Short mmCIF file of C-alpha atoms and ligand atoms in Angstrom, two decimals:
data_model
loop_
_atom_site.label_atom_id
_atom_site.label_comp_id
_atom_site.label_asym_id
_atom_site.label_seq_id
_atom_site.Cartn_x
_atom_site.Cartn_y
_atom_site.Cartn_z
CA MET A 578 103.50 136.38 19.90
CA ILE A 579 106.55 134.12 19.83
CA ASP A 580 107.86 133.24 16.38
CA LYS A 581 106.09 130.23 14.83
CA ASP A 582 109.37 128.33 14.30
CA VAL A 583 110.27 128.73 17.96
CA LEU A 584 106.84 127.47 19.02
CA MET A 585 107.16 124.44 16.73
CA ASP A 586 110.70 123.73 17.97
CA MET A 587 109.40 123.79 21.51
CA VAL A 588 106.57 121.33 20.88
CA VAL A 589 108.96 118.99 19.05
CA VAL A 590 111.42 119.05 21.97
CA MET A 591 108.61 118.30 24.44
CA MET A 592 107.36 115.42 22.28
CA ARG A 593 110.91 114.09 21.83
CA ILE A 594 111.41 114.01 25.61
CA ARG A 595 108.05 112.27 26.14
CA ARG A 596 108.49 109.68 23.36
CA PHE A 597 112.11 108.99 24.45
CA GLU A 598 110.94 108.20 27.96
CA GLU A 599 107.88 106.21 26.86
CA LYS A 600 110.35 104.10 24.92
CA LEU A 601 112.49 103.70 28.04
CA LEU A 602 109.42 102.48 29.94
CA ARG A 603 108.89 99.71 27.39
CA LEU A 604 112.59 98.85 27.17
CA THR A 605 112.78 98.55 30.96
CA ALA A 606 109.65 96.36 31.09
CA GLU A 607 111.19 94.11 28.45
CA ALA A 608 114.45 94.00 30.48
CA ARG A 609 116.40 95.35 27.51
CA ILE A 610 117.88 98.10 29.67
CA SER A 611 118.69 97.93 33.36
CA GLY A 612 119.61 100.26 36.19
CA PHE A 613 117.54 102.96 37.86
CA VAL A 614 115.59 105.16 35.47
CA HIS A 615 113.77 108.27 36.75
CA LEU A 616 111.30 109.64 34.24
CA TYR A 617 110.47 113.30 33.60
CA ILE A 618 107.05 112.57 32.06
CA GLY A 619 104.68 115.42 32.97
CA GLU A 620 107.45 117.98 33.60
CA GLU A 621 108.57 118.58 30.00
CA ALA A 622 107.45 122.22 29.86
CA VAL A 623 110.03 123.25 32.45
CA ALA A 624 113.22 122.09 30.73
CA THR A 625 111.88 122.93 27.29
CA GLY A 626 110.66 126.42 28.15
CA VAL A 627 113.88 127.37 29.93
CA CYS A 628 116.32 125.80 27.45
CA SER A 629 114.48 127.34 24.48
CA LEU A 630 116.11 130.62 25.57
CA LEU A 631 119.66 129.35 25.91
CA ARG A 632 122.63 129.67 23.61
CA ALA A 633 124.91 126.72 22.86
CA ASP A 634 127.61 128.17 25.13
CA ASP A 635 125.28 128.63 28.12
CA VAL A 636 125.41 125.75 30.54
CA ILE A 637 123.02 123.65 32.59
CA THR A 638 123.31 121.37 35.57
CA SER A 639 120.81 118.59 35.94
CA THR A 640 119.48 116.03 38.41
CA HIS A 641 118.81 112.29 38.72
CA ARG A 642 115.66 112.99 36.61
CA GLY A 643 117.74 114.43 33.81
CA HIS A 644 116.64 113.12 30.40
CA GLY A 645 114.38 116.11 29.76
CA HIS A 646 117.07 118.64 30.64
CA LEU A 647 119.62 116.91 28.41
CA ILE A 648 117.32 116.61 25.41
CA ALA A 649 116.11 120.20 25.79
CA LYS A 650 119.74 121.46 25.81
CA GLY A 651 120.47 119.54 22.61
CA GLY A 652 121.70 116.17 23.87
CA GLN A 653 121.64 113.47 21.18
CA THR A 654 119.03 110.77 21.81
CA LYS A 655 121.22 108.25 19.97
CA LEU A 656 124.14 108.68 22.39
CA MET A 657 121.79 108.82 25.38
CA MET A 658 120.10 105.60 24.30
CA ALA A 659 123.45 103.85 23.83
CA GLU A 660 124.43 104.95 27.34
CA LEU A 661 121.20 103.53 28.77
CA PHE A 662 121.97 100.26 26.97
CA ALA A 663 125.45 100.38 28.64
CA LYS A 664 127.17 100.35 25.25
CA SER A 665 130.61 101.75 24.46
CA THR A 666 129.13 104.26 21.99
CA GLY A 667 127.13 105.96 24.76
CA TYR A 668 127.86 109.38 26.24
CA CYS A 669 129.90 107.84 29.10
CA LYS A 670 131.15 104.89 27.04
CA GLY A 671 128.45 102.76 28.65
CA LYS A 672 129.83 103.08 32.16
CA GLY A 673 127.67 105.85 33.58
CA GLY A 674 124.03 105.17 32.75
CA SER A 675 121.07 107.51 33.01
CA MET A 676 122.34 109.59 35.94
CA HIS A 677 125.78 110.53 34.61
CA ILE A 678 125.10 111.67 31.06
CA ALA A 679 127.03 114.83 30.21
CA ASP A 680 128.05 116.68 27.04
CA LEU A 681 130.45 119.47 27.85
CA ASP A 682 130.64 120.60 24.21
CA ILE A 683 127.03 121.79 24.38
CA GLY A 684 127.04 123.00 27.98
CA ILE A 685 125.52 119.98 29.69
CA LEU A 686 127.55 119.62 32.88
CA GLY A 687 125.81 116.38 33.66
CA ALA A 688 122.88 114.55 35.17
CA ASN A 689 123.56 113.89 38.82
CA GLY A 690 122.77 110.98 41.13
CA ILE A 691 123.65 113.11 44.16
CA VAL A 692 120.56 115.02 45.22
CA GLY A 693 121.73 118.61 45.77
CA GLY A 694 124.93 117.95 43.84
CA GLY A 695 124.04 120.24 40.93
CA PRO A 696 123.80 123.67 42.60
CA PRO A 697 127.46 123.87 43.75
CA LEU A 698 128.53 122.88 40.21
CA ALA A 699 126.22 125.56 38.83
CA ALA A 700 127.66 128.21 41.15
CA GLY A 701 131.16 127.19 40.05
CA ALA A 702 130.25 127.31 36.36
CA ALA A 703 128.62 130.72 36.81
CA LEU A 704 131.70 131.99 38.66
CA ALA A 705 133.82 130.90 35.68
CA GLN A 706 131.46 132.67 33.25
CA GLN A 707 131.67 135.85 35.31
CA TYR A 708 135.46 135.61 35.75
CA GLN A 709 135.94 135.17 32.00
CA GLY A 710 133.84 138.26 31.34
CA THR A 711 131.23 136.49 29.22
CA ASP A 712 127.52 137.19 29.28
CA ASN A 713 126.74 133.48 29.46
CA VAL A 714 124.37 132.06 32.03
CA THR A 715 124.08 128.83 33.99
CA ILE A 716 120.76 127.13 34.59
CA CYS A 717 120.55 124.96 37.67
CA PHE A 718 117.62 122.53 37.68
CA TYR A 719 116.83 121.22 41.17
CA GLY A 720 113.88 119.60 42.94
CA ASP A 721 111.77 120.45 45.99
CA GLY A 722 113.43 117.57 47.86
CA SER A 723 116.92 118.75 47.01
CA SER A 724 116.07 122.29 48.11
CA ASN A 725 116.56 121.17 51.74
CA GLN A 726 120.16 120.06 51.17
CA GLY A 727 122.90 122.22 52.70
CA THR A 728 124.73 122.30 49.37
CA VAL A 729 121.79 124.12 47.79
CA HIS A 730 121.78 126.78 50.50
CA GLU A 731 125.54 127.32 50.19
CA ALA A 732 125.37 127.58 46.40
CA MET A 733 122.47 130.06 46.49
CA ASN A 734 124.14 132.19 49.12
CA LEU A 735 127.42 132.40 47.21
CA ALA A 736 125.59 133.05 43.95
CA SER A 737 123.79 135.92 45.67
CA ILE A 738 126.75 137.65 47.32
CA TRP A 739 128.89 137.32 44.19
CA SER A 740 126.01 138.22 41.79
CA LEU A 741 126.65 135.10 39.75
CA PRO A 742 124.81 134.64 36.42
CA VAL A 743 122.76 131.63 37.46
CA VAL A 744 119.05 130.86 37.43
CA PHE A 745 117.97 128.27 39.98
CA VAL A 746 115.01 126.52 38.36
CA GLY A 747 113.16 124.74 41.15
CA GLU A 748 111.08 121.92 39.74
CA ASN A 749 108.42 121.54 42.40
CA ASN A 750 106.56 118.34 41.58
CA GLY A 751 105.16 118.23 45.13
CA VAL A 752 107.00 115.12 46.19
CA ALA A 753 110.55 114.11 47.09
CA GLU A 754 110.88 110.42 46.33
CA PHE A 755 107.86 109.22 48.43
CA THR A 756 107.50 112.24 50.76
CA HIS A 757 104.99 115.00 50.07
CA GLN A 758 106.30 118.55 50.08
CA SER A 759 104.18 119.48 53.14
CA ASP A 760 105.99 116.73 55.09
CA HIS A 761 109.49 117.93 54.25
CA GLN A 762 109.31 121.74 54.34
CA ASN A 763 107.19 124.47 55.91
CA ILE A 764 106.89 126.63 52.82
CA GLN A 765 104.43 126.49 49.95
CA SER A 766 106.73 127.80 47.25
CA LEU A 767 110.45 127.28 46.66
CA ALA A 768 110.56 130.94 45.62
CA GLU A 769 109.90 132.00 49.23
CA ARG A 770 113.49 131.06 50.06
CA ALA A 771 114.76 133.80 47.73
CA THR A 772 114.08 136.35 50.50
CA ALA A 773 116.73 134.65 52.62
CA TYR A 774 119.34 135.28 49.92
CA GLY A 775 118.18 138.77 48.94
CA ILE A 776 117.47 137.74 45.36
CA PRO A 777 114.31 137.69 43.21
CA GLY A 778 112.00 134.71 43.66
CA VAL A 779 109.27 133.90 41.15
CA SER A 780 106.75 131.07 40.98
CA VAL A 781 104.97 129.96 37.81
CA ASP A 782 102.72 127.19 36.54
CA GLY A 783 105.42 124.82 35.33
CA ASN A 784 102.99 122.96 33.09
CA ASP A 785 102.35 126.09 31.04
CA ILE A 786 105.36 126.34 28.75
CA LEU A 787 104.61 129.92 27.75
CA ALA A 788 104.51 131.03 31.40
CA VAL A 789 107.77 129.19 32.05
CA ARG A 790 109.44 130.81 29.04
CA GLU A 791 108.27 134.29 29.95
CA ALA A 792 109.48 134.07 33.55
CA ALA A 793 112.73 132.37 32.51
CA SER A 794 113.34 135.06 29.91
CA GLU A 795 113.28 137.73 32.61
CA ALA A 796 115.50 135.75 35.00
CA ILE A 797 118.00 134.92 32.26
CA SER A 798 118.30 138.48 31.01
CA HIS A 799 118.69 139.67 34.65
CA ALA A 800 121.61 137.21 34.98
CA ARG A 801 123.12 138.08 31.57
CA LYS A 802 123.21 141.76 32.51
CA GLY A 803 125.29 140.91 35.59
CA ASN A 804 122.46 141.42 38.08
CA GLY A 805 122.81 138.02 39.71
CA PRO A 806 120.70 134.96 40.39
CA THR A 807 116.97 134.32 40.57
CA ILE A 808 115.03 131.43 42.04
CA LEU A 809 112.37 130.44 39.53
CA GLU A 810 109.94 127.89 40.91
CA CYS A 811 108.02 125.88 38.31
CA ARG A 812 105.07 124.05 39.85
CA THR A 813 104.58 120.75 38.10
CA PHE A 814 103.67 117.09 38.57
CA ARG A 815 105.53 113.85 37.95
CA ILE A 816 103.10 111.58 36.11
CA GLY A 817 105.16 108.42 36.59
CA GLY A 818 106.54 106.96 39.81
CA HIS A 819 109.75 108.17 41.43
CA PHE A 820 111.56 105.55 39.34
CA VAL A 821 110.34 102.96 36.86
CA GLY A 822 108.86 100.22 39.04
CA ASP A 823 107.77 102.47 41.95
CA PRO A 824 104.46 100.96 43.29
CA GLU A 825 103.42 104.53 44.35
CA PRO A 826 101.60 103.77 47.63
CA TYR A 827 101.82 107.46 48.58
CA ARG A 828 99.26 108.68 46.00
CA SER A 829 96.11 107.54 44.21
CA ALA A 830 95.62 106.67 40.57
CA ASP A 831 92.91 109.38 40.44
CA ASP A 832 95.43 112.07 41.47
CA VAL A 833 97.69 111.04 38.63
CA LYS A 834 94.83 110.83 36.13
CA ALA A 835 93.77 114.39 36.91
CA TRP A 836 97.20 115.61 35.76
CA GLN A 837 96.88 113.82 32.44
CA ALA A 838 93.90 115.91 31.35
CA VAL A 839 94.25 118.33 28.42
CA ASP A 840 94.28 121.36 30.71
CA LYS A 841 97.07 119.91 32.89
CA ASP A 842 99.38 117.71 30.81
CA PRO A 843 101.99 120.18 29.51
CA ILE A 844 102.18 118.68 26.04
CA LEU A 845 98.45 118.26 25.40
CA ARG A 846 97.93 121.76 26.73
CA PHE A 847 100.57 123.33 24.47
CA GLN A 848 99.39 121.35 21.45
CA LYS A 849 95.86 122.64 22.07
CA TYR A 850 97.23 126.18 22.20
CA LEU A 851 99.03 125.67 18.88
CA LEU A 852 95.91 124.22 17.24
CA ASP A 853 93.53 126.85 18.68
CA ASN A 854 95.84 129.64 17.47
CA GLN A 855 96.33 128.03 14.06
CA VAL A 856 100.07 127.80 14.51
CA CYS A 857 99.87 124.28 13.08
CA THR A 858 97.43 121.52 12.22
CA GLN A 859 96.91 118.09 13.75
CA HIS A 860 98.49 116.72 10.61
CA ASP A 861 101.67 118.73 11.35
CA LEU A 862 101.79 117.37 14.91
CA ASP A 863 101.28 113.80 13.67
CA ALA A 864 104.13 114.28 11.19
CA CYS A 865 106.40 115.54 13.99
CA ARG A 866 105.55 112.49 16.05
CA THR A 867 106.32 110.16 13.16
CA ARG A 868 109.71 111.80 12.62
CA ILE A 869 110.53 111.58 16.33
CA ASP A 870 109.53 107.91 16.46
CA GLU A 871 111.75 107.17 13.46
CA GLU A 872 114.65 108.98 15.16
CA LEU A 873 114.12 106.99 18.36
CA ALA A 874 113.78 103.66 16.56
CA ALA A 875 117.13 104.41 14.88
CA ALA A 876 118.59 105.31 18.29
CA VAL A 877 117.53 101.93 19.70
CA ARG A 878 118.97 100.10 16.67
CA PHE A 879 122.23 102.02 17.05
CA ALA A 880 122.36 101.13 20.76
CA GLU A 881 121.55 97.47 20.23
CA GLU A 882 124.10 97.07 17.46
CA SER A 883 126.87 98.86 19.40
CA PRO A 884 129.51 96.84 21.28
CA GLU A 885 129.70 96.63 25.05
CA PRO A 886 132.71 98.29 26.67
CA ASP A 887 135.77 96.08 26.55
CA VAL A 888 136.93 94.52 29.83
CA SER A 889 140.18 96.46 29.45
CA GLU A 890 138.08 99.64 29.88
CA LEU A 891 136.88 98.63 33.34
CA LEU A 892 139.08 101.06 35.26
CA THR A 893 139.46 103.87 32.71
CA ASP A 894 137.49 107.14 33.13
CA VAL A 895 136.50 105.98 36.61
CA TYR A 896 137.34 108.09 39.64
CA ALA A 897 137.33 106.95 43.25
CA ASN A 898 138.88 108.09 46.52
C1 TPP B 1241 122.58 113.02 48.67
C2 TPP B 1241 121.43 112.12 48.33
N1 TPP B 1241 120.53 111.83 49.27
C3 TPP B 1241 119.48 111.02 48.98
C4 TPP B 1241 119.36 110.46 47.73
C5 TPP B 1241 118.17 109.56 47.42
N2 TPP B 1241 117.19 110.27 46.60
C6 TPP B 1241 117.14 110.11 45.27
S1 TPP B 1241 115.99 111.06 44.57
C7 TPP B 1241 115.52 111.71 46.04
C8 TPP B 1241 114.41 112.73 46.15
C9 TPP B 1241 114.69 113.95 45.36
O1 TPP B 1241 113.55 114.76 45.36
P1 TPP B 1241 113.46 116.04 44.47
O2 TPP B 1241 114.70 116.85 44.62
O3 TPP B 1241 112.17 116.71 44.80
O4 TPP B 1241 113.45 115.49 42.98
P2 TPP B 1241 112.34 114.61 42.23
O5 TPP B 1241 112.72 113.16 42.47
O6 TPP B 1241 111.02 114.95 42.80
O7 TPP B 1241 112.48 114.98 40.81
C10 TPP B 1241 116.27 111.18 47.07
C11 TPP B 1241 116.11 111.54 48.50
C12 TPP B 1241 120.34 110.76 46.78
N3 TPP B 1241 120.30 110.27 45.54
N4 TPP B 1241 121.36 111.61 47.08
#
């Protein structure tokens, strides 16, 4: 049995991710924030289960759907919120938005608007970890859609031949933007591709945080010992649209509803496990939710009260060819 404090930390992280994004939904509807926002609602067990095993000096690469990865690795909701409000106190001084949030001090190499952009960064980070003789690992979150990008193949191949300490965590939510997995690749599981690289490939129920953690634990310790990469597919479901405002013509409301049931939704499911096993009470969970909501209300206040970037900042920290 995992330590009670670890279990409680995990449920709090999952709830923080969910409540943060539910707040973003409302803020977008009220036009208080703008720009594309891709929500992770329904996939929280993946980032939380994997990152629960990481040390502060391990690193992650993320995707366009990155809020969950960032929060699970210790990103501050206050600085994330300010960035989403395009304020100068945000992670990128208000000039990056949702898809560029990074915090190098805690090993977050960044969300990424370029689909398939994360894996080459992950391979590079893992090469640096290996070169410096550390036992650190890199976690590379990527989606089923991105798995068809050439960059992903190149990164996995290099990671394999050089035995780099990286775990490729494939978040298979069954759909790439508006295209179902069966229409964009002829495999059932992202783990099948591991055979092509001669590395281990594992597939788990990504909505079961304990299954994610157990499989990730094995893949991470394999990488820490210098044995190279693993592809870990986590099968999951995105409960919201591709982005906030997606009319979702490619699926039915009933399909989505089925994934919100207690035996499917990763948070309800884990909370039920905690209650059934007397790890905590409903009162404890309610208290956690209250604390998270207070933290997020303070984050919104901080963002709203922060100044916008000054016009003189327009061309600083911006790179272009
Ligand atoms: C190089 C590149 N091509 C296309 C896009 C447009 N795009 C944004 S998200 C997305 C689908 C990504 O699917 P997946 O990797 O499964 O992630 P999910 O959205 O399901 O989390 C696409 C094609 C992009 N941002 N970058």
